[in-house]
Structures are given as C-alpha cells and as structure tokens.
Coordinates of C-alpha atoms in Angstrom, one line a residue:
X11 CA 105.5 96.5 65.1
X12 CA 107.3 95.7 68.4
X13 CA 106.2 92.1 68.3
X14 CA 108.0 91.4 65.1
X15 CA 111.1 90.7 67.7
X16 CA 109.4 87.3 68.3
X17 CA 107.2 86.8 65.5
X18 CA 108.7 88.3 61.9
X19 CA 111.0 86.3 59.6
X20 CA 112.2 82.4 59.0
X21 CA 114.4 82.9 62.4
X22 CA 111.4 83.3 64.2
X23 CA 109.6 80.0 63.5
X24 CA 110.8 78.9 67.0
X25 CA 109.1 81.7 68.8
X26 CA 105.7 81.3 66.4
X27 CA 105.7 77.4 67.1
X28 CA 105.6 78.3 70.2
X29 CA 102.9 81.1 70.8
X30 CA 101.0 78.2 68.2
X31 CA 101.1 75.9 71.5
X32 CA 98.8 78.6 73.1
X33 CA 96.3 78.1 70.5
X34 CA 96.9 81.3 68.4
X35 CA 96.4 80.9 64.8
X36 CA 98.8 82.6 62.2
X37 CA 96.1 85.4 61.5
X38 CA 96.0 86.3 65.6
X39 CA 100.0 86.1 65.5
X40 CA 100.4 88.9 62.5
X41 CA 97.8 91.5 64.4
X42 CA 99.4 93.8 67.1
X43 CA 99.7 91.9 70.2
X44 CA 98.2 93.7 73.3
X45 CA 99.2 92.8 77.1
X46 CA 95.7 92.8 79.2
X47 CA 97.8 92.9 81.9
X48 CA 94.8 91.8 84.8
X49 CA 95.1 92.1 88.8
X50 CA 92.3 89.6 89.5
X51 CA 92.4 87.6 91.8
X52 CA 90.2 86.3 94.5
X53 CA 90.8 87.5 97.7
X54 CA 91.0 91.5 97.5
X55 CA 87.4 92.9 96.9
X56 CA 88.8 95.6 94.2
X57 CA 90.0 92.7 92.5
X58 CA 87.4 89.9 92.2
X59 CA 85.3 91.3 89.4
X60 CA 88.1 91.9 86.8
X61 CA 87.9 88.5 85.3
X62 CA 85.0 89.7 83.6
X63 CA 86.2 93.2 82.6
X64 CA 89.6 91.9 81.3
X65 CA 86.9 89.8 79.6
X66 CA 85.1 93.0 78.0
X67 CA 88.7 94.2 77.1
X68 CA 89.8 91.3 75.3
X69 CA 86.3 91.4 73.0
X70 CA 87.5 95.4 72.2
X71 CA 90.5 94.1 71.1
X72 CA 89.5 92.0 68.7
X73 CA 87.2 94.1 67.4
X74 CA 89.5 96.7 66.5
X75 CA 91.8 93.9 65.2
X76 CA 94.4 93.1 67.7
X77 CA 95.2 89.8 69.3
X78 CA 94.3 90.0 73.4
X79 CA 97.3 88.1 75.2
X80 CA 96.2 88.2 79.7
X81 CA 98.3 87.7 82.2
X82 CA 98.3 88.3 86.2
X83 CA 99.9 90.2 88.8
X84 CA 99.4 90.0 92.2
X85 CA 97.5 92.6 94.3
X86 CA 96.9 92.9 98.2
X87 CA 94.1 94.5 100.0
X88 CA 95.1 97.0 102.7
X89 CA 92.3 96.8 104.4
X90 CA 93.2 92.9 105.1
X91 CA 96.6 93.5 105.7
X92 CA 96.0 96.3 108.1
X93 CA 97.2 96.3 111.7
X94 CA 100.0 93.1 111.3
X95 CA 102.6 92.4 109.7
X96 CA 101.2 92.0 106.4
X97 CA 100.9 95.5 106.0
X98 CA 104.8 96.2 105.9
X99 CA 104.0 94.0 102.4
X100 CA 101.6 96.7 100.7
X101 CA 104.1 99.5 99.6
X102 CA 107.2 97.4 98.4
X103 CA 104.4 95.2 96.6
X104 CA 104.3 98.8 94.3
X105 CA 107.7 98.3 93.2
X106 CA 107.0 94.3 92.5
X107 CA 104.2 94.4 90.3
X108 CA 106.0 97.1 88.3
X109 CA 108.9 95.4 88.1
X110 CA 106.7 91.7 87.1
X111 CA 105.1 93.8 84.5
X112 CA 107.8 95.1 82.7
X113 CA 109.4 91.7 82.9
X114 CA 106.8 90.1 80.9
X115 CA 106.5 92.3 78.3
X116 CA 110.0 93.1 77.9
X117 CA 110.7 89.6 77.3
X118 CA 107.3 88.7 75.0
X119 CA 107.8 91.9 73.3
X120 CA 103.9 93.2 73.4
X121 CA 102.7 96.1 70.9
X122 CA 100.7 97.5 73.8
X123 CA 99.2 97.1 77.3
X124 CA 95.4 97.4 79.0
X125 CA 96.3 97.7 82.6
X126 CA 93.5 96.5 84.9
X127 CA 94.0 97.2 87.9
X128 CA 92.0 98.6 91.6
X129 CA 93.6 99.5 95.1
X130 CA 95.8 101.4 96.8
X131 CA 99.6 99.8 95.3
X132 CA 98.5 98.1 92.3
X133 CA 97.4 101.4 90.4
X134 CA 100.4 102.7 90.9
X135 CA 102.3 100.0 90.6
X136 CA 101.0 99.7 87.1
X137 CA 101.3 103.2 86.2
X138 CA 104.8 103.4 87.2
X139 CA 105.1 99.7 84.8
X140 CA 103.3 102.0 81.3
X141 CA 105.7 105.0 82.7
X142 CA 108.7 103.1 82.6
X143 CA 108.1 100.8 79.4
X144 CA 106.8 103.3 77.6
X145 CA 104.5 101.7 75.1
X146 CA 101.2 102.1 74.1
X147 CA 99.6 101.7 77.0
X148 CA 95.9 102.5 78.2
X149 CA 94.0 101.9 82.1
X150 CA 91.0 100.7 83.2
X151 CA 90.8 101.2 87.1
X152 CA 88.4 98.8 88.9
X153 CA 85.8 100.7 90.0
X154 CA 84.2 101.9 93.5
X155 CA 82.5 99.6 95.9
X156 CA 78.8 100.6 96.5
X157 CA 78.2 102.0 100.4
X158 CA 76.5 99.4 102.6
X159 CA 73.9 100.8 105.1
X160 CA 73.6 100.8 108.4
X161 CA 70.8 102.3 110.7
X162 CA 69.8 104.3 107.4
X163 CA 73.1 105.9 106.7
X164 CA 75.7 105.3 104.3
X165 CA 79.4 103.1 105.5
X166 CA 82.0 101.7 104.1
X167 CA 85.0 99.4 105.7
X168 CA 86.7 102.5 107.3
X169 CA 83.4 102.8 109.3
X170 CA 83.9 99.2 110.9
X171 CA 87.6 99.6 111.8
X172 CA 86.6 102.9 113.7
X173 CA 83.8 100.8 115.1
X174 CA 86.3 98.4 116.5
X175 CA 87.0 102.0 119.0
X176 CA 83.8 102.6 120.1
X177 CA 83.0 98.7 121.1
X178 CA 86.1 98.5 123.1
X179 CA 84.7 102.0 124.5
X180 CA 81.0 100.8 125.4
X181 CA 79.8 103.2 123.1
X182 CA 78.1 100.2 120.6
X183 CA 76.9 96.9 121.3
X184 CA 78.9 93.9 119.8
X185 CA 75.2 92.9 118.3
X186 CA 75.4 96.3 116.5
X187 CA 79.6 95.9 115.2
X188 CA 78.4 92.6 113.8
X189 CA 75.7 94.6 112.1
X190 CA 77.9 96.7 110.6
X191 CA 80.4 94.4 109.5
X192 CA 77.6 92.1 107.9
X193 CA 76.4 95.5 105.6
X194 CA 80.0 97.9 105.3
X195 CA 81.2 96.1 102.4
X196 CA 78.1 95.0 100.3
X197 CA 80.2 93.9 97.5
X198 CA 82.9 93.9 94.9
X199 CA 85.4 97.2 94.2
X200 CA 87.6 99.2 96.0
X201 CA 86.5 100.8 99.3
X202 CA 83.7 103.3 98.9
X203 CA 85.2 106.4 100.3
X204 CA 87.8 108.4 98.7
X205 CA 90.9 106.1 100.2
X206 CA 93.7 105.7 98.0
X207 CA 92.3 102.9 95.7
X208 CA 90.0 105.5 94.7
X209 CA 92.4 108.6 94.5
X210 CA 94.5 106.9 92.3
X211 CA 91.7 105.8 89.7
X212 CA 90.6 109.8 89.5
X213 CA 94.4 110.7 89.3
X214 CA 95.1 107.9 86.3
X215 CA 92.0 109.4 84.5
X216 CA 93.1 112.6 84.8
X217 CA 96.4 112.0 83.5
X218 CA 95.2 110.8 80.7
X219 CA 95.9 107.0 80.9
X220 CA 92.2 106.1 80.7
X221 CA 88.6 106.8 79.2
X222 CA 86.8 110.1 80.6
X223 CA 84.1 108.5 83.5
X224 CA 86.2 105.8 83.9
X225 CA 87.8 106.6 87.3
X226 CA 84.2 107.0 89.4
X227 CA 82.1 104.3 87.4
X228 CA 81.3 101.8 89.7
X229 CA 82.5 97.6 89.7
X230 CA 78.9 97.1 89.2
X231 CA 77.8 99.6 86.9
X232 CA 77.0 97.9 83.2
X233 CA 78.6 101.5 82.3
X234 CA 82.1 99.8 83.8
X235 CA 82.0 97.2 81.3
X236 CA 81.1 99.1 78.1
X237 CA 84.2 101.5 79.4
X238 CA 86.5 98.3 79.5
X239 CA 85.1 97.0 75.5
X240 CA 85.9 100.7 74.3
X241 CA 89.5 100.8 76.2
X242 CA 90.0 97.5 74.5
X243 CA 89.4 99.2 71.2
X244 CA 91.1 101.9 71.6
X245 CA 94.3 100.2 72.9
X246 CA 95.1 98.8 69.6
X247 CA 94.4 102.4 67.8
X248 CA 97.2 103.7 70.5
X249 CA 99.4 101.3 68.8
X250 CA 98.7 102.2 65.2
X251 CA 99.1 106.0 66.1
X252 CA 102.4 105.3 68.1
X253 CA 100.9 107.7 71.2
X254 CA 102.9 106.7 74.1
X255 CA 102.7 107.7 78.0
X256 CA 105.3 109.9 77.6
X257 CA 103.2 111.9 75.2
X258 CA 100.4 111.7 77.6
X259 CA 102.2 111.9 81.0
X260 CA 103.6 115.5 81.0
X261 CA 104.4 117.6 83.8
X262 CA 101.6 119.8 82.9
X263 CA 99.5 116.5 83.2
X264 CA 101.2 115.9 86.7
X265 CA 100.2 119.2 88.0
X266 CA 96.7 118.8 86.8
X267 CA 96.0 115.4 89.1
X268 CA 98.0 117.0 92.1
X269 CA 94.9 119.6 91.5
X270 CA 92.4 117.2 91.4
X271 CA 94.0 115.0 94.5
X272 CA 93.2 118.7 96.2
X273 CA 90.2 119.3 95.0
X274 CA 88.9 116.1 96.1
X275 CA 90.6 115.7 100.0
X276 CA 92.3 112.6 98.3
X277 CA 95.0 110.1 99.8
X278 CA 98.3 111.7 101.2
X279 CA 100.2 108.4 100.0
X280 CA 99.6 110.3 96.7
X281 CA 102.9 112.3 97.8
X282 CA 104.9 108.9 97.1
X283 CA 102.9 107.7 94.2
X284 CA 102.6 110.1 91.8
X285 CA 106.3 111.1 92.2
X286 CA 107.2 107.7 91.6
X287 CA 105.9 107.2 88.3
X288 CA 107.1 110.7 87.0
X289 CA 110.6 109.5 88.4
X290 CA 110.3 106.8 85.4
X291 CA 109.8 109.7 82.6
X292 CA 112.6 111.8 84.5
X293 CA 110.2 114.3 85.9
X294 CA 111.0 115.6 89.3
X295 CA 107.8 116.3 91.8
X296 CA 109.3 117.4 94.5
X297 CA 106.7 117.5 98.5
X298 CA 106.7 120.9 98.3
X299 CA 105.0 121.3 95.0
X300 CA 101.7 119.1 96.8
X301 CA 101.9 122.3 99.4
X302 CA 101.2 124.9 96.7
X303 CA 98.6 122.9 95.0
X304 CA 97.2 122.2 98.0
X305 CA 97.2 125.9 98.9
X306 CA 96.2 127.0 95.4
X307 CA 93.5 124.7 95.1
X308 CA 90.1 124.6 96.9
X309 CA 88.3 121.8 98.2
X310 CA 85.3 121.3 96.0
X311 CA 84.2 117.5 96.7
X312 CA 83.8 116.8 100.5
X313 CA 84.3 113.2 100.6
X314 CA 84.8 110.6 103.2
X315 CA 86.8 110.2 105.4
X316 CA 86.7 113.6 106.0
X317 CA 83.1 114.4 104.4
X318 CA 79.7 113.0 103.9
X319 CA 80.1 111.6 100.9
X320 CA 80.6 108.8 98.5
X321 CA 82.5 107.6 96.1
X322 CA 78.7 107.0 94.5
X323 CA 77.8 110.6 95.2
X324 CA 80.4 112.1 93.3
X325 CA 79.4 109.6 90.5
X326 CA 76.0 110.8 90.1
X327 CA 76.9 114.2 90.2
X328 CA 79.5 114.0 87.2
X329 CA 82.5 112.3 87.8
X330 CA 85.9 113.3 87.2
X331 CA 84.4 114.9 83.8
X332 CA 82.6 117.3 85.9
X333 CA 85.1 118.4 88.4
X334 CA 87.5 119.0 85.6
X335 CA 85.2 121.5 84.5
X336 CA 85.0 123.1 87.2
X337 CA 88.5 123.2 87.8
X338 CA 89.0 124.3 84.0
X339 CA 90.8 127.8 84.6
X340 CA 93.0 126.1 86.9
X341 CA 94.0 123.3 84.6
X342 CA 97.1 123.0 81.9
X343 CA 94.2 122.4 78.9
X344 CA 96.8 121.3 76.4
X345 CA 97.3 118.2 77.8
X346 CA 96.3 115.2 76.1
X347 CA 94.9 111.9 77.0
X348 CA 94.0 107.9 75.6
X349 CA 91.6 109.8 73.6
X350 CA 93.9 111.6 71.4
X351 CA 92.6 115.3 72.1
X352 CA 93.6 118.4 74.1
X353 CA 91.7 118.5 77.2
X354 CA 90.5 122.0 76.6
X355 CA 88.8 119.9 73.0
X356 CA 86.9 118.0 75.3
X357 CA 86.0 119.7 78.5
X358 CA 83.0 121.6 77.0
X359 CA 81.4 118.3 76.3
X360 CA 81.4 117.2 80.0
X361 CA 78.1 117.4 82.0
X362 CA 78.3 119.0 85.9
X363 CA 75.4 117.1 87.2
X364 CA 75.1 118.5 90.7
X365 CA 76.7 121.3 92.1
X366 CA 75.5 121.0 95.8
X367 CA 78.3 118.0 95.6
X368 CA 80.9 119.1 93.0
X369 CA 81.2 122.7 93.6
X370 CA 82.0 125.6 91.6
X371 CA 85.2 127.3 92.6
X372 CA 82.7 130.3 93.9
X373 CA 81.9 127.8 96.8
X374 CA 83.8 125.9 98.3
X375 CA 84.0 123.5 100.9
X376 CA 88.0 124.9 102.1
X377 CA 89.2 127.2 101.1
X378 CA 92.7 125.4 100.4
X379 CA 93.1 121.8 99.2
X380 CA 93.7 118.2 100.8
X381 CA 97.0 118.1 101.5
X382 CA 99.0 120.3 103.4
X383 CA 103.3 120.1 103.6
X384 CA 104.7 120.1 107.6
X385 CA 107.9 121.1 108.6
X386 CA 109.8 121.9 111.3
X387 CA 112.3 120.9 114.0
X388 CA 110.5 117.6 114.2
X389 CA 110.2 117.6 110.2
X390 CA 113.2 118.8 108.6
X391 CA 112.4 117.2 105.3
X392 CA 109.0 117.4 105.4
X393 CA 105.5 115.7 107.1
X394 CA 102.0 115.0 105.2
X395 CA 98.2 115.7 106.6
X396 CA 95.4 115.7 104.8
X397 CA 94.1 119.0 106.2
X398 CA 90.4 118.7 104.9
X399 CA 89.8 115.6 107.3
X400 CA 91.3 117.9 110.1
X401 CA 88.5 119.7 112.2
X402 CA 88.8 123.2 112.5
X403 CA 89.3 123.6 116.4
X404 CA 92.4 121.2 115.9
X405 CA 94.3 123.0 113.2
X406 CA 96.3 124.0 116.3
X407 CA 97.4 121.7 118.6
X408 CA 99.8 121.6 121.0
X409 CA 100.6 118.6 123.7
X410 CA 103.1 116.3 125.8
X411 CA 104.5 113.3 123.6
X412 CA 103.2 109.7 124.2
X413 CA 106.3 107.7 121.9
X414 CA 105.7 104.6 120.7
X415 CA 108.4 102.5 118.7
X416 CA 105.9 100.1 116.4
X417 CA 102.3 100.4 115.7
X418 CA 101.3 97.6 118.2
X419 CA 102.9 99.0 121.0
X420 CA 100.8 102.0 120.4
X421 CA 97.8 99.8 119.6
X422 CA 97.7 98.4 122.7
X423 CA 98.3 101.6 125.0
X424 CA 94.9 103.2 123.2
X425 CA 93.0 100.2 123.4
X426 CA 94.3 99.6 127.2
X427 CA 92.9 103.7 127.8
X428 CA 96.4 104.7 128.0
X429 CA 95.6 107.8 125.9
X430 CA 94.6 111.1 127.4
X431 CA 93.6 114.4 125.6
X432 CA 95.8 116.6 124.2
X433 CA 98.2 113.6 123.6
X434 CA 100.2 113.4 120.8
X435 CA 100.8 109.9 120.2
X436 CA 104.5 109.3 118.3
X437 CA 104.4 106.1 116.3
X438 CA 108.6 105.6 114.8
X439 CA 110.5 103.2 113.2
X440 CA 108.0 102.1 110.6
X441 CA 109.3 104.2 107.9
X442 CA 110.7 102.4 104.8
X443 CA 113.8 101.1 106.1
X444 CA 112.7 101.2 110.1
X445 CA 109.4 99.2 109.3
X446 CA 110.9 98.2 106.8
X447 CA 108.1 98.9 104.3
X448 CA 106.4 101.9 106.0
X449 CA 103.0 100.6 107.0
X450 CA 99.7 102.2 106.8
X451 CA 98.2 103.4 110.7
X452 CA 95.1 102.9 110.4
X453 CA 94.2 100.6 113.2
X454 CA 95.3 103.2 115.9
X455 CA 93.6 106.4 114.1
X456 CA 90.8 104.3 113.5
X457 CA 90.9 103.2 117.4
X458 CA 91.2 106.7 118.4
X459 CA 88.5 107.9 116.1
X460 CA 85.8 105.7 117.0
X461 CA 86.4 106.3 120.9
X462 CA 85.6 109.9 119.8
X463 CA 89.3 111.4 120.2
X464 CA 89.6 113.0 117.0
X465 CA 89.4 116.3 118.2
X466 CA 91.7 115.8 121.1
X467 CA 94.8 113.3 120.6
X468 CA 97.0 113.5 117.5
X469 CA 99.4 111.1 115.9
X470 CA 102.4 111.5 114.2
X471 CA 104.6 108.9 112.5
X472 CA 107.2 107.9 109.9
X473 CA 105.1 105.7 108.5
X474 CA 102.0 106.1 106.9
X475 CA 98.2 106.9 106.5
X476 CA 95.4 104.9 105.3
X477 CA 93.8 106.9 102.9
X478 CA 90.6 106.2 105.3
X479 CA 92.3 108.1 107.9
X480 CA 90.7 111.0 109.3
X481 CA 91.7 113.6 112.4
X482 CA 94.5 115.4 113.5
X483 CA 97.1 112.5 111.5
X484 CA 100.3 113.4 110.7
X485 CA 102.4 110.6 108.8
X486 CA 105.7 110.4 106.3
X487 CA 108.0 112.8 108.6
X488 CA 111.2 112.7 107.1
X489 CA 114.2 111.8 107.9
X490 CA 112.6 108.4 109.4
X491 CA 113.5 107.9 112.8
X492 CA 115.8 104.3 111.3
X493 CA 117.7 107.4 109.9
X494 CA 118.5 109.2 112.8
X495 CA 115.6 111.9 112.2
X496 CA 114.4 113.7 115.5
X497 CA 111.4 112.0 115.8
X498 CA 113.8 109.1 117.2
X499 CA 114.8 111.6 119.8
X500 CA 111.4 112.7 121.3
X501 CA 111.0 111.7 125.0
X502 CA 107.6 110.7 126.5
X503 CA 106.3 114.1 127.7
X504 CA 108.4 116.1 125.6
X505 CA 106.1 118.7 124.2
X506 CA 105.1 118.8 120.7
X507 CA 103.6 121.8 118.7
X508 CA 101.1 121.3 115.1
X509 CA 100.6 124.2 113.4
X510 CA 98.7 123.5 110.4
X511 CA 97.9 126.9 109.1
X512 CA 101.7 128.0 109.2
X513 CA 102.6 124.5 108.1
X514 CA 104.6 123.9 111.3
X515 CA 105.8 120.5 112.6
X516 CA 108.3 121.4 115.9
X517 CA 109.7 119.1 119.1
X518 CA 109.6 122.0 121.7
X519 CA 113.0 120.9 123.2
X520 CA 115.9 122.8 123.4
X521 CA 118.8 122.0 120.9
X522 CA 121.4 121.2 123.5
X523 CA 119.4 118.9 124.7
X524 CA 118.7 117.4 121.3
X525 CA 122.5 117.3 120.4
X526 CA 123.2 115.3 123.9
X527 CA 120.0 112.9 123.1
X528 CA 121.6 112.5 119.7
X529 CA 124.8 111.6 120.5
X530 CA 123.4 108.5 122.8
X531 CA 121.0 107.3 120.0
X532 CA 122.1 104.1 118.5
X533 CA 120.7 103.1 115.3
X534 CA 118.5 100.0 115.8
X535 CA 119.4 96.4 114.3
X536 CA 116.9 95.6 111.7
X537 CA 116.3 92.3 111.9
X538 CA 114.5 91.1 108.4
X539 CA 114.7 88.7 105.8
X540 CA 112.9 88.0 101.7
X541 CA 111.8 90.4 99.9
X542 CA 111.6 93.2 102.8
X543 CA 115.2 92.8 103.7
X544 CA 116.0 93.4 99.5
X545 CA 113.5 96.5 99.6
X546 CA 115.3 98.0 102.5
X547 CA 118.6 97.5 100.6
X548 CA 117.8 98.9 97.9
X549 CA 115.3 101.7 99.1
X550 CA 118.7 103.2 101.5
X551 CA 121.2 102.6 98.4
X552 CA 118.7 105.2 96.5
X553 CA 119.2 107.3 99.5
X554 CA 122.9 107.0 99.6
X555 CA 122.8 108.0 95.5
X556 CA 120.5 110.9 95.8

C-alpha cells in the first residue's frame, strides 16, 4: 500500500507514534488509509450539510475495512461573493484547493481519497486534485438545494438577484423582494437551478468519479446519505483493485460529459473546468470541441436559467441515469466508472422516469446543445454563450457599443437607466490577468434581466458568466482586453454584430481604424497584491509557455 511510506517497518515508529497521538490504534494504522477530503464549512449553503455526509462516508469506510482520515478545504459561495470584490477570489480559489489537496496527501501518503465537495470551484477544484494525484479516488458532490416558492411558482437565488432589477424598475414592491428573499433559498445545497455547482456534479458522475444518481440526489434526500455510506465502501475496494482516475478519466469519458453539459443547457464556465482537469492527465480539450458537441447534441433537459425547470424536476424524472440513456447512441459506452463496469454494462439498468422532462432524442427542446463557440473580429480566439438561455428573436443582434472597464462601472450605468435597447453593453478588463481572477457578471445580467431587457440589450465581456445567467450573454472573449485583445479597442457607439447561428462575434469598424486605436492603447497597471497578484503571475507565465 501507499501508506506503508509512513507507516511500514522499524524506521517508521516515528511516523506511527505519531498518527497514535490522533487516537488511531495499531489495527486502524495497518488498514488502507482513505483521505475524506470534506469542503464543509459553515457559511456557503452547498457546504453546511457535509459534516454529516463525510460522516456517512467515514461509517462505509470502515465497513469495508479501511481507516477514514478527514480533513478540510475551504470553499466560497458565488452567490455571496457576487457583485464585489470577493468575486475576483472564486476562480483562482480552483487552483488553491487543488493545490491544498494534493499537498496533504502527498505528504501523509493516503491509499485513497472520498472528495466531498458542492459549488461552482470546489468540484473542480477537487477533480483536477484526483486528476493530478492520481490515486484511488472516488466523489460525492453535495447535492441540489430544494426550490423555495413564491406566489405558487418555483425560485431559486438567481430569481432574487434578477429581482433586485425589477425593484429598482417599479415593477415589484420591496414588501414582495423581501418575500422572495425570505423563501428563494429554503435550505442547504447548491443553488437549485442548473448553475455550475450543479453542472459540475452531473459532469463528475458522468465521468465516472462517482455513484450513478449521485449527481441530482438532493442535500436533503435520505437517498444522499445512503449514496455517501456506499462511496465510502467502495473507496476502499478502488484501492484494493488499484482502479485509478486515469483509468476512469479518458478522453472518450471527456466527450461524453461535454455531451451531457449540452444536453442539459449547463454552465459555460464548463469551457475552463473540464479542460483543466484533463490538462492534469495530458488530455488536450481544446473551445472548439464544446462547439461541435454543442452542435451535435440536442437539448433534451430545459432547465433554469433558461427553462422551467429544476434541479428537483430532473431528479424525479431519472437523473443523470436516465438522460444517459437517452443519450446512449451518442455516448463512448466503453467507458468506465467508480463502479468498475463499461457504461454500456449498466445503462440498460437505468430507469427514464418521465420523458415530458428528459426527452428522447426524437424531441427535443433545441435542436443543438447549450453551448455555442463565438468568433470573430471582436473574438479571435474564441467567445462562450449558452445558446439555450438565448431567446430565439435575439439569436441575431446587432447594436451600438456601451464600454465599460469593470463590472461596477457598468452596474451603476444600468441601475442609473443608462441602458437603452439594442445596446450592447462591453464589460473588459476582468479577465484572468485584467480582473485579475475573471469574475462572474451576474449582478448586471441579473439587473438587466429583471428590468425585462433580455430580449433587447446584450453583454459581452472578458470575464465571466454565472451559470444563473440567462439572455443574450456573451463572456470569456479571448484575447482579454489586459492582453491587448480588440475588445480593449471598442469605442462607445462603435457598432457591434452577434451572430449566433453562424457563430459570429465582430466589432464593425474598419481595420485601419483598429490598427491606429491599437497603436495608442497602453496596457493598464494592475495594481494587486496576495494571492491574486501570484495567480496573475503565474496564470500570464502559462501564457508566455504555451
């Protein structure tokens, strides 16, 4: 076993005296030693029920006779950290939590890992931690939070931010916001819509890295916890059969969750997670392979933001299990999971509860997937929108540039009625070395939204979406304007062209006059310090290598 480096042999009395001190007995010490590697904590709603299911996955443990060993990493909530500057802290917090968790397992030498983790940069971040250790290694994702209700219909968090909008519009009462915000969030898991917390828990389970059902089952479902016990078991099997991620984390598994992420209308900051943890294996996913899923791929699950729909809907009517069967001639069916056998072994076995919300590939709710790949003169490198949240009048849009260079300047224009229709509001430099740390918008498309302009204004930016954000949203255009990309050369009233269909992204100004704006532009001083200023560093020394 692994853990022999620190617990096998008369030169390692030291290191057994010491993990004595914790309390272990000498039988505990000779079993494998798993890492129940918890995100817990008691601030982020995803987060403040895992106590009791890295609880559930300690008893599996020792039942299948390992030796549970927990410890914590940190984990922020988006939704808290929206809108200020704490949200510049949510993607490099991806890269810390990886890095924390190979730390401590690289130096206590664990057999194997349960990752426990919920929200949008703590999933990933511990994927890309079992990616890059490469031990036996098995997830349990959080769970969804239930909808709250309000005036009879179902809402989540997403629903108050937009809110925010139509207060500061006279369209609701501040008696009815309050409302709203008293019922959104009715209690613990990640948000209830398909947001990124909850696009990456369907992704991990269709990659293989945890139990079939696990992804949908809810933080309060009883079915969570039994889900957690049997992970628990099986962890220390995974050990004793040696089956690693990298015998779980193919590219043919890759390609199947880019299908699912289409199939569902989920998150577009999947473009930056999921090639970040096949990085780690050496497995190159490149932005233009999420544009021929996405066109390859129907929409099958219409879920909020952009659909009626639940998190809790999709759980009723099958899951992940059921959606992977009716995605099953689209799939790589050799791929294997936690489980131990092919997908094709398994699908058969998987119950599609109700077709009216996971639909057949017969009948569809689009025709192409989620995500849809921009680019053009504005976009050289590439742009991301979730289509599916986009309505079908806007698909087209064309309009004079409002620029904005931070999200509070732009903030403040749409709540001060600045914005007109057939805007397109520019928000720059809050890319990954502009922002630095490439913050999520959804304050402003939230704003927008709730004032009822999601048919009419657009916004484009180098940073970010919320997985919550609906409407004509385009984010990641690449180069970043801190790079010198044209989006730091657009010009309020320049005119600016979105052509979805065509996957078109262009800054209708004439290349001389480009050229001469570009040889004025001065790159701006960043002025940062901590951990940001070390993320920029090192995010624009990657660049400089690649």
């Amino acid at each position: 076993m692994r853990s022999d480096n620190i617990k096998k042999g008369v030169e390692k009395s030291p290191h057994r005296a010491l993990l004595k001190a914790t309390g272990l007995t000498d039988s505990e010490i000779a079993k494998p030693l798993i890492a129940v590697v918890n995100s817990w904590n008691e601030i982020v709603p995803g987060h403040v029920h895992l106590k009791t299911i890295g609880e559930k996955v300690k008893e599996g443990v020792r039942s299948a006779g390992g030796t549970p060993i927990e410890f914590n990493t940190i984990g922020i909530c988006d939704g808290i950290a929206m809108g200020h500057i704490g949200m510049k802290m949510s993607l490099p917090s991806r890269d810390l939590i990886a890095d924390s968790v190979e730390l401590m397992v690289q130096a206590h030498q664990f057999d194997g890992m349960v990752l426990i983790s919920s929200c949008d940069k703590i999933v990933p971040g511990h994927l890309i931690a079992a990616a890059r250790l490469n031990i036996p290694s098995i997830v349990v994702t959080g769970g969804p939070m239930m909808p709250g209700f309000f005036k009879g219909n179902p809402v989540d968090v997403i629903s108050v931010f937009e809110a925010v909008g139509a207060y500061q519009n006279n369209l609701i009462s501040l008696d009815e916001l309050k409302e709203l915000e008293d019922s959104a969030c009715p209690g613990p898991g990640s948000c209830a819509g398909c947001f990124t917390a909850n696009t990456m828990a369907c992704l991990t389970e269709t990659l293989g890295l945890s139990l079939p059902g696990c992804g949908t089952a809810h933080a309060i479902q009883a079915k969570k916890l039994r889900i957690a016990y049997e992970s628990g078991v099986r962890a220390v099997n995974l050990v004793r059969e040696n089956l690693k991620p990298s015998d779980i984390l193919t590219r043919e598994a890759f390609e199947n969750a880019i299908r699912v992420d289409m199939a569902i209308g989920g998150s577009t900051n999947t473009t930056i997670h999921l090639p970040a943890i096949a990085e780690e294996l050496n497995i190159k996913i490149e932005i233009d392979e999420f544009d021929y899923f996405g066109r390859t791929t129907p929409h099958l699950v219409n879920l909020r933001p952009g659909g009626p729909y639940t998190m809790w809907d999709m759980e009723k009517a099958g899951g992940v299990p059921a959606l992977l069967k009716q995605l099953k001639s689209l799939l790589n069916l050799n791929t294997i999971g936690v489980t131990g056998k092919k997908l094709k072994d398994i699908i058969d076995d998987f119950k599609i509860i109700d077709e009216n919300i996971i639909r057949p590939l017969r009948n569809p709710y689009h025709r192409e997937g989620g995500i849809a790949v921009l680019k053009g003169s504005l976009a050289p490198q590439g742009a991301v929108v979730k289509q599916t949240a986009v309505s079908s009048e806007s698909m087209v849009h064309i309009g004079p540039a409002k620029v904005f260079n931070s999200e509070e300047e732009a903030t403040e224009a749409i709540c001060g009625g600045e914005i007109k229709p057939k805007d397109v509001v520019v928000i720059r430099y809050e890319g990954v070395i502009g922002g630095p740390g490439m913050r999520e918008m959804l304050s402003p498309t939230a704003n927008l939204m709730g004032r009822g302009m999601d048919k009419e204004v657009s916004l484009i930016t180098d940073g970010r979406f919320s997985g919550g954000t609906r409407g004509l949203c385009i984010g990641h255009v690449s180069p970043e304007a801190a790079l010198g990309g044209p989006i730091s050369l657009v010009e309020n009233g320049d005119l600016i062209k979105i052509d979805i269909p065509n996957r078109r992204l262009d800054l209708l100004v004439e290349e001389g006059e480009l050229m001469n704006r570009k040889s004025k532009w001065v790159k701006p001083k960043i002025q940062v310090k901590g951990y940001l200023k070390k993320y920029a560093e090192q995010y624009y020394e990657k660049l400089l290598k690649n």
